[in-house]
PDB file of C-alpha atoms in Angstrom:
ATOM      1  CA  MET T 641      46.319-148.112  71.008  1.00  0.00           C
ATOM      2  CA  PHE T 642      42.815-149.509  71.565  1.00  0.00           C
ATOM      3  CA  ASN T 643      39.470-147.565  71.767  1.00  0.00           C
ATOM      4  CA  HIS T 644      36.496-148.348  74.044  1.00  0.00           C
ATOM      5  CA  LYS T 645      35.494-151.304  71.781  1.00  0.00           C
ATOM      6  CA  TYR T 646      38.957-152.822  72.058  1.00  0.00           C
ATOM      7  CA  GLN T 647      39.734-151.975  68.494  1.00  0.00           C
ATOM      8  CA  ILE T 648      43.044-150.697  67.446  1.00  0.00           C
ATOM      9  CA  ARG T 649      42.848-147.102  66.576  1.00  0.00           C
ATOM     10  CA  PRO T 650      43.642-146.308  62.911  1.00  0.00           C
ATOM     11  CA  SER T 651      45.969-143.402  64.171  1.00  0.00           C
ATOM     12  CA  PHE T 652      48.225-146.111  65.590  1.00  0.00           C
ATOM     13  CA  TYR T 653      49.050-148.125  62.504  1.00  0.00           C
ATOM     14  CA  MET T 654      48.594-145.152  59.977  1.00  0.00           C
ATOM     15  CA  ASP T 655      51.083-142.855  61.660  1.00  0.00           C
ATOM     16  CA  PRO T 656      54.606-144.491  62.148  1.00  0.00           C
ATOM     17  CA  SER T 657      56.183-141.219  63.145  1.00  0.00           C
ATOM     18  CA  SER T 658      53.946-140.957  66.175  1.00  0.00           C
ATOM     19  CA  LEU T 659      54.984-144.463  67.153  1.00  0.00           C
ATOM     20  CA  ARG T 660      58.613-143.416  66.930  1.00  0.00           C
ATOM     21  CA  ARG T 661      58.144-140.549  69.206  1.00  0.00           C
ATOM     22  CA  ARG T 662      56.412-142.707  71.793  1.00  0.00           C
ATOM     23  CA  LEU T 663      59.167-145.239  71.655  1.00  0.00           C
ATOM     24  CA  ILE T 664      61.799-142.675  72.137  1.00  0.00           C
ATOM     25  CA  LEU T 665      59.847-141.054  75.026  1.00  0.00           C
ATOM     26  CA  CYS T 666      59.551-144.501  76.686  1.00  0.00           C
ATOM     27  CA  GLY T 667      63.294-144.998  76.307  1.00  0.00           C
ATOM     28  CA  VAL T 668      64.132-141.735  77.970  1.00  0.00           C
ATOM     29  CA  ALA T 669      61.678-142.372  80.817  1.00  0.00           C
ATOM     30  CA  HIS T 670      63.196-145.800  81.295  1.00  0.00           C
ATOM     31  CA  ALA T 671      66.717-144.395  81.457  1.00  0.00           C
ATOM     32  CA  ILE T 672      65.610-141.859  84.104  1.00  0.00           C
ATOM     33  CA  PHE T 673      64.086-144.471  86.265  1.00  0.00           C
ATOM     34  CA  MET T 674      66.632-147.239  85.597  1.00  0.00           C
ATOM     35  CA  PRO T 675      68.511-146.923  88.942  1.00  0.00           C
ATOM     36  CA  PHE T 676      65.241-147.312  90.918  1.00  0.00           C
ATOM     37  CA  LEU T 677      64.234-150.369  88.701  1.00  0.00           C
ATOM     38  CA  LEU T 678      67.571-152.153  89.173  1.00  0.00           C
ATOM     39  CA  PHE T 679      67.490-151.499  93.011  1.00  0.00           C
ATOM     40  CA  PHE T 680      63.898-152.793  93.180  1.00  0.00           C
ATOM     41  CA  MET T 681      64.680-155.878  91.038  1.00  0.00           C
ATOM     42  CA  THR T 682      67.786-156.693  92.948  1.00  0.00           C
ATOM     43  CA  LEU T 683      66.051-156.309  96.402  1.00  0.00           C
ATOM     44  CA  HIS T 684      62.975-158.326  95.281  1.00  0.00           C
ATOM     45  CA  PHE T 685      65.038-161.158  93.740  1.00  0.00           C
ATOM     46  CA  SER T 686      67.313-161.469  96.820  1.00  0.00           C
ATOM     47  CA  MET T 687      64.399-161.487  99.348  1.00  0.00           C
ATOM     48  CA  LEU T 688      62.439-163.941  97.295  1.00  0.00           C
ATOM     49  CA  ASN T 689      65.224-166.546  96.610  1.00  0.00           C
ATOM     50  CA  LEU T 690      68.356-166.295  98.784  1.00  0.00           C
ATOM     51  CA  TYR T 691      66.734-168.154 101.743  1.00  0.00           C
ATOM     52  CA  ASP T 692      65.615-170.976  99.434  1.00  0.00           C
ATOM     53  CA  TRP T 693      69.009-171.221  97.871  1.00  0.00           C
ATOM     54  CA  ARG T 694      70.800-171.348 101.261  1.00  0.00           C
ATOM     55  CA  SER T 695      68.513-174.073 102.525  1.00  0.00           C
ATOM     56  CA  THR T 696      68.652-176.236  99.448  1.00  0.00           C
ATOM     57  CA  LYS T 697      72.391-175.727  98.869  1.00  0.00           C
ATOM     58  CA  GLN T 698      71.706-174.753  95.215  1.00  0.00           C
ATOM     59  CA  TYR T 699      73.967-171.702  95.125  1.00  0.00           C
ATOM     60  CA  LEU T 700      73.140-170.846  91.509  1.00  0.00           C
ATOM     61  CA  GLY T 701      69.481-171.426  92.209  1.00  0.00           C
ATOM     62  CA  PRO T 702      67.183-173.970  90.689  1.00  0.00           C
ATOM     63  CA  ARG T 703      66.755-174.091  86.971  1.00  0.00           C
ATOM     64  CA  GLU T 704      63.815-172.561  85.243  1.00  0.00           C
ATOM     65  CA  TRP T 705      62.509-172.261  81.762  1.00  0.00           C
ATOM     66  CA  SER T 706      63.645-169.158  80.105  1.00  0.00           C
ATOM     67  CA  PRO T 707      61.137-166.532  78.746  1.00  0.00           C
ATOM     68  CA  VAL T 708      62.022-167.751  75.209  1.00  0.00           C
ATOM     69  CA  ALA T 709      61.318-171.311  76.158  1.00  0.00           C
ATOM     70  CA  LYS T 710      57.825-170.312  77.734  1.00  0.00           C
ATOM     71  CA  TRP T 711      56.913-168.390  74.541  1.00  0.00           C
ATOM     72  CA  THR T 712      57.957-171.440  72.466  1.00  0.00           C
ATOM     73  CA  PHE T 713      56.021-173.999  74.541  1.00  0.00           C
ATOM     74  CA  ARG T 714      52.877-171.948  75.018  1.00  0.00           C
ATOM     75  CA  GLU T 715      50.103-172.763  72.567  1.00  0.00           C
ATOM     76  CA  PHE T 716      47.795-170.341  70.904  1.00  0.00           C
ATOM     77  CA  ASN T 717      45.045-169.001  73.320  1.00  0.00           C
ATOM     78  CA  GLU T 718      46.407-171.170  76.104  1.00  0.00           C
ATOM     79  CA  LEU T 719      45.247-169.595  79.422  1.00  0.00           C
ATOM     80  CA  PRO T 720      48.017-168.767  81.959  1.00  0.00           C
ATOM     81  CA  HIS T 721      46.755-171.216  84.617  1.00  0.00           C
ATOM     82  CA  ALA T 722      46.494-174.048  82.170  1.00  0.00           C
ATOM     83  CA  PHE T 723      49.885-173.423  80.844  1.00  0.00           C
ATOM     84  CA  GLU T 724      51.364-173.382  84.438  1.00  0.00           C
ATOM     85  CA  ARG T 725      49.610-176.584  85.283  1.00  0.00           C
ATOM     86  CA  ARG T 726      50.902-178.149  82.222  1.00  0.00           C
ATOM     87  CA  MET T 727      54.402-177.048  82.718  1.00  0.00           C
ATOM     88  CA  GLY T 728      54.542-177.883  86.386  1.00  0.00           C
ATOM     89  CA  PRO T 729      55.688-181.616  86.084  1.00  0.00           C
ATOM     90  CA  SER T 730      58.275-180.638  83.320  1.00  0.00           C
ATOM     91  CA  TYR T 731      60.720-179.135  85.934  1.00  0.00           C
ATOM     92  CA  GLN T 732      61.339-182.363  87.662  1.00  0.00           C
ATOM     93  CA  ALA T 733      61.482-184.279  84.395  1.00  0.00           C
ATOM     94  CA  SER T 734      64.012-181.725  83.027  1.00  0.00           C
ATOM     95  CA  GLU T 735      66.279-182.045  86.057  1.00  0.00           C
ATOM     96  CA  GLU T 736      66.299-185.759  85.822  1.00  0.00           C
ATOM     97  CA  TYR T 737      67.274-185.521  82.193  1.00  0.00           C
ATOM     98  CA  LEU T 738      70.157-183.147  82.795  1.00  0.00           C
ATOM     99  CA  LYS T 739      71.430-185.319  85.702  1.00  0.00           C
ATOM    100  CA  LEU T 740      72.176-188.116  83.228  1.00  0.00           C
ATOM    101  CA  PHE T 741      74.982-186.133  81.679  1.00  0.00           C
ATOM    102  CA  THR T 742      78.435-186.286  83.254  1.00  0.00           C
ATOM    103  CA  GLN T 743      79.916-182.864  84.154  1.00  0.00           C
ATOM    104  CA  SER T 744      83.018-181.668  82.366  1.00  0.00           C
ATOM    105  CA  ALA T 745      86.372-182.536  84.108  1.00  0.00           C
ATOM    106  CA  ALA T 746      87.461-178.887  83.684  1.00  0.00           C
ATOM    107  CA  VAL T 747      84.343-177.528  85.517  1.00  0.00           C
ATOM    108  CA  THR T 748      84.678-180.062  88.272  1.00  0.00           C
ATOM    109  CA  SER T 749      88.400-179.214  88.679  1.00  0.00           C
ATOM    110  CA  LEU T 750      87.574-175.470  88.758  1.00  0.00           C
ATOM    111  CA  GLY T 751      84.938-176.155  91.489  1.00  0.00           C
ATOM    112  CA  ARG T 752      87.233-178.197  93.697  1.00  0.00           C
ATOM    113  CA  ALA T 753      89.955-175.511  93.360  1.00  0.00           C
ATOM    114  CA  LEU T 754      87.535-172.732  94.286  1.00  0.00           C
ATOM    115  CA  VAL T 755      86.209-174.775  97.315  1.00  0.00           C
ATOM    116  CA  PHE T 756      89.717-175.604  98.546  1.00  0.00           C
ATOM    117  CA  VAL T 757      91.311-172.189  98.106  1.00  0.00           C
ATOM    118  CA  SER T 758      88.428-170.167  99.368  1.00  0.00           C
ATOM    119  CA  GLY T 759      87.682-172.606 102.321  1.00  0.00           C
ATOM    120  CA  SER T 760      91.367-172.547 103.404  1.00  0.00           C
ATOM    121  CA  LEU T 761      91.687-168.890 103.372  1.00  0.00           C
ATOM    122  CA  GLY T 762      88.222-168.340 104.908  1.00  0.00           C
ATOM    123  CA  ALA T 763      89.233-170.689 107.817  1.00  0.00           C
ATOM    124  CA  VAL T 764      92.399-168.750 108.379  1.00  0.00           C
ATOM    125  CA  LEU T 765      90.442-165.486 108.596  1.00  0.00           C
ATOM    126  CA  LEU T 766      87.887-166.862 110.908  1.00  0.00           C
ATOM    127  CA  ALA T 767      90.740-168.191 113.037  1.00  0.00           C
ATOM    128  CA  PHE T 768      92.058-164.545 113.315  1.00  0.00           C
ATOM    129  CA  ALA T 769      88.546-163.455 114.213  1.00  0.00           C
ATOM    130  CA  ALA T 770      88.341-166.017 116.993  1.00  0.00           C
ATOM    131  CA  VAL T 771      91.608-164.543 118.546  1.00  0.00           C
ATOM    132  CA  ASN T 772      90.579-160.906 118.096  1.00  0.00           C
ATOM    133  CA  ASP T 773      87.366-159.911 116.208  1.00  0.00           C
ATOM    134  CA  SER T 774      88.732-156.386 115.678  1.00  0.00           C
ATOM    135  CA  ILE T 775      91.375-157.857 113.284  1.00  0.00           C
ATOM    136  CA  LEU T 776      88.793-158.326 110.541  1.00  0.00           C
ATOM    137  CA  LEU T 777      87.704-154.719 110.712  1.00  0.00           C
ATOM    138  CA  HIS T 778      91.021-152.854 111.235  1.00  0.00           C
ATOM    139  CA  VAL T 779      93.476-154.856 109.249  1.00  0.00           C
ATOM    140  CA  LYS T 780      93.474-153.976 105.507  1.00  0.00           C
ATOM    141  CA  LEU T 781      94.796-155.493 102.294  1.00  0.00           C
ATOM    142  CA  GLY T 782      94.922-152.763  99.742  1.00  0.00           C
ATOM    143  CA  GLN T 783      91.792-150.630 100.039  1.00  0.00           C
ATOM    144  CA  TRP T 784      89.494-153.129 101.884  1.00  0.00           C
ATOM    145  CA  ASN T 785      89.497-154.621 105.310  1.00  0.00           C
ATOM    146  CA  LEU T 786      89.738-158.433 105.974  1.00  0.00           C
ATOM    147  CA  LEU T 787      85.838-158.611 106.561  1.00  0.00           C
ATOM    148  CA  TRP T 788      85.317-157.649 102.815  1.00  0.00           C
ATOM    149  CA  TYR T 789      87.606-160.516 101.896  1.00  0.00           C
ATOM    150  CA  VAL T 790      85.698-162.941 104.045  1.00  0.00           C
ATOM    151  CA  GLY T 791      82.512-162.119 102.036  1.00  0.00           C
ATOM    152  CA  ILE T 792      84.288-162.565  98.753  1.00  0.00           C
ATOM    153  CA  LEU T 793      85.706-165.848  99.867  1.00  0.00           C
ATOM    154  CA  GLY T 794      82.176-166.942 100.851  1.00  0.00           C
ATOM    155  CA  ILE T 795      80.866-166.106  97.376  1.00  0.00           C
ATOM    156  CA  ALA T 796      83.752-168.009  95.781  1.00  0.00           C
ATOM    157  CA  PHE T 797      83.075-171.082  97.990  1.00  0.00           C
ATOM    158  CA  SER T 798      79.328-171.082  97.142  1.00  0.00           C
ATOM    159  CA  VAL T 799      80.169-170.861  93.398  1.00  0.00           C
ATOM    160  CA  GLY T 800      82.711-173.680  93.784  1.00  0.00           C
ATOM    161  CA  LYS T 801      80.231-175.954  95.487  1.00  0.00           C
ATOM    162  CA  ALA T 802      77.677-175.303  92.804  1.00  0.00           C
ATOM    163  CA  LEU T 803      80.112-176.424  90.131  1.00  0.00           C
ATOM    164  CA  LEU T 804      80.732-179.867  91.887  1.00  0.00           C
ATOM    165  CA  PRO T 805      78.758-182.828  90.519  1.00  0.00           C
ATOM    166  CA  ASP T 806      76.061-184.427  92.650  1.00  0.00           C
ATOM    167  CA  ALA T 807      77.591-187.000  94.808  1.00  0.00           C
ATOM    168  CA  THR T 808      74.426-188.987  95.118  1.00  0.00           C
ATOM    169  CA  SER T 809      74.037-189.715  91.323  1.00  0.00           C
ATOM    170  CA  GLN T 810      74.678-193.191  90.133  1.00  0.00           C
ATOM    171  CA  ARG T 811      78.028-193.950  88.307  1.00  0.00           C
ATOM    172  CA  PRO T 812      77.501-193.699  84.487  1.00  0.00           C
ATOM    173  CA  SER T 813      79.410-196.816  83.920  1.00  0.00           C
ATOM    174  CA  THR T 814      76.659-198.974  85.548  1.00  0.00           C
ATOM    175  CA  ARG T 815      73.734-197.766  83.227  1.00  0.00           C
ATOM    176  CA  ASN T 816      72.717-197.610  79.585  1.00  0.00           C
ATOM    177  CA  LEU T 817      72.705-193.805  79.497  1.00  0.00           C
ATOM    178  CA  PHE T 818      71.927-193.579  75.772  1.00  0.00           C
ATOM    179  CA  SER T 819      68.607-195.273  76.170  1.00  0.00           C
ATOM    180  CA  GLU T 820      67.737-193.426  79.502  1.00  0.00           C
ATOM    181  CA  MET T 821      68.493-189.955  77.936  1.00  0.00           C
ATOM    182  CA  ASP T 822      66.087-190.621  74.952  1.00  0.00           C
ATOM    183  CA  VAL T 823      63.390-191.753  77.392  1.00  0.00           C
ATOM    184  CA  ALA T 824      63.956-188.809  79.643  1.00  0.00           C
ATOM    185  CA  LEU T 825      63.837-186.350  76.947  1.00  0.00           C
ATOM    186  CA  GLU T 826      60.667-187.828  75.532  1.00  0.00           C
ATOM    187  CA  LYS T 827      59.121-187.651  79.073  1.00  0.00           C
ATOM    188  CA  VAL T 828      59.936-183.888  79.042  1.00  0.00           C
ATOM    189  CA  SER T 829      58.363-183.350  75.667  1.00  0.00           C
ATOM    190  CA  THR T 830      55.059-184.874  76.924  1.00  0.00           C
ATOM    191  CA  HIS T 831      54.734-181.805  79.177  1.00  0.00           C
ATOM    192  CA  THR T 832      56.258-179.138  76.974  1.00  0.00           C
ATOM    193  CA  HIS T 833      54.716-180.294  73.640  1.00  0.00           C
ATOM    194  CA  TYR T 834      58.028-179.402  72.088  1.00  0.00           C
ATOM    195  CA  TYR T 835      60.071-182.099  70.447  1.00  0.00           C
ATOM    196  CA  PRO T 836      62.044-181.034  67.326  1.00  0.00           C
ATOM    197  CA  ASP T 837      63.026-183.587  64.797  1.00  0.00           C
ATOM    198  CA  VAL T 838      66.791-182.960  65.522  1.00  0.00           C
ATOM    199  CA  TRP T 839      66.173-184.041  69.177  1.00  0.00           C
ATOM    200  CA  GLN T 840      64.365-187.271  68.530  1.00  0.00           C
ATOM    201  CA  LYS T 841      66.417-190.345  69.319  1.00  0.00           C
ATOM    202  CA  ARG T 842      69.374-188.027  70.028  1.00  0.00           C
ATOM    203  CA  GLY T 843      68.868-187.221  73.609  1.00  0.00           C
ATOM    204  CA  TRP T 844      72.441-188.136  74.251  1.00  0.00           C
ATOM    205  CA  ASP T 845      74.111-185.750  71.773  1.00  0.00           C
ATOM    206  CA  ALA T 846      75.988-182.741  73.000  1.00  0.00           C
ATOM    207  CA  LYS T 847      74.130-180.431  70.557  1.00  0.00           C
ATOM    208  CA  THR T 848      70.820-181.517  71.957  1.00  0.00           C
ATOM    209  CA  TYR T 849      72.069-181.046  75.514  1.00  0.00           C
ATOM    210  CA  SER T 850      73.437-177.641  74.655  1.00  0.00           C
ATOM    211  CA  ALA T 851      70.075-176.674  72.956  1.00  0.00           C
ATOM    212  CA  PHE T 852      68.026-177.965  75.853  1.00  0.00           C
ATOM    213  CA  SER T 853      70.309-176.236  78.473  1.00  0.00           C
ATOM    214  CA  SER T 854      69.761-172.899  76.674  1.00  0.00           C
ATOM    215  CA  LEU T 855      66.063-173.229  77.296  1.00  0.00           C
ATOM    216  CA  PHE T 856      66.314-174.577  80.895  1.00  0.00           C
ATOM    217  CA  GLN T 857      68.701-172.222  82.758  1.00  0.00           C
ATOM    218  CA  TYR T 858      69.779-171.378  86.301  1.00  0.00           C
ATOM    219  CA  LYS T 859      67.598-168.715  87.916  1.00  0.00           C
ATOM    220  CA  ALA T 860      70.706-166.733  88.730  1.00  0.00           C
ATOM    221  CA  LYS T 861      71.665-166.658  85.009  1.00  0.00           C
ATOM    222  CA  LEU T 862      68.113-165.645  83.975  1.00  0.00           C
ATOM    223  CA  PHE T 863      68.276-162.853  86.591  1.00  0.00           C
ATOM    224  CA  ALA T 864      71.492-161.579  85.230  1.00  0.00           C
ATOM    225  CA  MET T 865      70.094-161.557  81.777  1.00  0.00           C
ATOM    226  CA  GLU T 866      67.041-159.665  83.125  1.00  0.00           C
ATOM    227  CA  ILE T 867      69.290-156.964  84.617  1.00  0.00           C
ATOM    228  CA  LEU T 868      71.206-156.715  81.285  1.00  0.00           C
ATOM    229  CA  SER T 869      67.981-156.269  79.348  1.00  0.00           C
ATOM    230  CA  VAL T 870      66.950-153.402  81.712  1.00  0.00           C
ATOM    231  CA  ILE T 871      70.245-151.717  81.141  1.00  0.00           C
ATOM    232  CA  LEU T 872      69.928-152.217  77.396  1.00  0.00           C
ATOM    233  CA  ALA T 873      66.292-151.316  77.070  1.00  0.00           C
ATOM    234  CA  PRO T 874      66.853-147.490  76.637  1.00  0.00           C
ATOM    235  CA  VAL T 875      69.259-148.091  73.690  1.00  0.00           C
ATOM    236  CA  ILE T 876      66.661-150.439  72.057  1.00  0.00           C
ATOM    237  CA  LEU T 877      63.749-148.133  72.559  1.00  0.00           C
ATOM    238  CA  CYS T 878      65.565-144.966  71.410  1.00  0.00           C
ATOM    239  CA  ILE T 879      67.700-146.399  68.506  1.00  0.00           C
ATOM    240  CA  SER T 880      66.618-149.875  67.257  1.00  0.00           C
ATOM    241  CA  LEU T 881      62.843-149.854  67.601  1.00  0.00           C
ATOM    242  CA  PRO T 882      62.139-146.493  65.962  1.00  0.00           C
ATOM    243  CA  LYS T 883      63.838-147.688  62.819  1.00  0.00           C
ATOM    244  CA  CYS T 884      61.212-150.617  62.732  1.00  0.00           C
ATOM    245  CA  ALA T 885      58.176-148.350  63.258  1.00  0.00           C
ATOM    246  CA  ASP T 886      57.034-148.571  59.707  1.00  0.00           C
ATOM    247  CA  HIS T 887      57.274-152.508  59.726  1.00  0.00           C
ATOM    248  CA  VAL T 888      55.458-152.693  62.945  1.00  0.00           C
ATOM    249  CA  CYS T 889      52.519-150.600  61.752  1.00  0.00           C
ATOM    250  CA  LEU T 890      52.345-152.497  58.491  1.00  0.00           C
ATOM    251  CA  PHE T 891      52.386-155.753  60.443  1.00  0.00           C
ATOM    252  CA  VAL T 892      49.566-154.679  62.814  1.00  0.00           C
ATOM    253  CA  GLN T 893      47.510-153.504  59.822  1.00  0.00           C
ATOM    254  CA  LYS T 894      47.846-156.757  57.984  1.00  0.00           C
ATOM    255  CA  VAL T 895      47.512-159.215  60.830  1.00  0.00           C
ATOM    256  CA  LYS T 896      44.749-157.776  62.982  1.00  0.00           C
ATOM    257  CA  THR T 897      41.372-159.474  62.730  1.00  0.00           C
ATOM    258  CA  GLU T 898      38.133-158.017  64.209  1.00  0.00           C
ATOM    259  CA  VAL T 899      36.023-160.610  66.191  1.00  0.00           C
ATOM    260  CA  PRO T 900      32.478-159.331  67.029  1.00  0.00           C
ATOM    261  CA  GLY T 901      31.949-158.668  70.640  1.00  0.00           C
ATOM    262  CA  VAL T 902      35.701-159.081  71.378  1.00  0.00           C
ATOM    263  CA  GLY T 903      37.570-156.468  69.163  1.00  0.00           C
ATOM    264  CA  ASP T 904      40.711-156.800  67.242  1.00  0.00           C
ATOM    265  CA  VAL T 905      42.861-159.878  67.766  1.00  0.00           C
ATOM    266  CA  CYS T 906      45.906-161.456  66.218  1.00  0.00           C
ATOM    267  CA  GLY T 907      44.845-163.127  63.003  1.00  0.00           C
ATOM    268  CA  TYR T 908      47.381-166.035  63.656  1.00  0.00           C
ATOM    269  CA  SER T 909      45.487-167.000  66.832  1.00  0.00           C
TER     270      SER T 909
END
């Protein structure tokens, strides 16, 4: 795409058919290596986070800003280390804002049911194992032995615990939550530099909460979306993006700006 002077080669934006071929070739290569990518991503994610989740009892993982949120918050030409330093305090401020909202009664009931059922059945299976540990290996229900069900019950118990509200939080009836929510959201905006007009003085609104939560999601959900993006990438590269090759080339041709000593850069920056 770039030459030795960091200028975009004219052959890139003057030949959309060549760009289509490269996109399709990348999609085929991605499909071939997809199983290895999925295995590596899962292994890396597990080794990086499972111990921390276990020690902190946050079974869905801590919340993080989604890639869309980071692209929205990042300013033009802001260096990565400066952006990370600016965003660092926003995590704690965002957690404090979300804790001000009471959890749905249906979600809490579901969490309690999962904890009760999975905990009771898991205790029964562990009692069998205390009597004779071979029971879990040799007794089967359907196609799987009892040890497999112990693992499934453990996952259900962890999910149920994650759905329960924080017992240490103060009761909402003793606080002026409307005012606190507005102040907490303003505090977050001082770090993110993102405060739309529809959010101002409406930190208590369910729509504001929903929009904010879509930007600040659990790490487990972000990982699931990342896995899904890897699976869908060949389809996008082979089908969707080749149709946009003409528009991509036209956009690059119109927007690129040459800076002496630097090369071609995006004109919007």
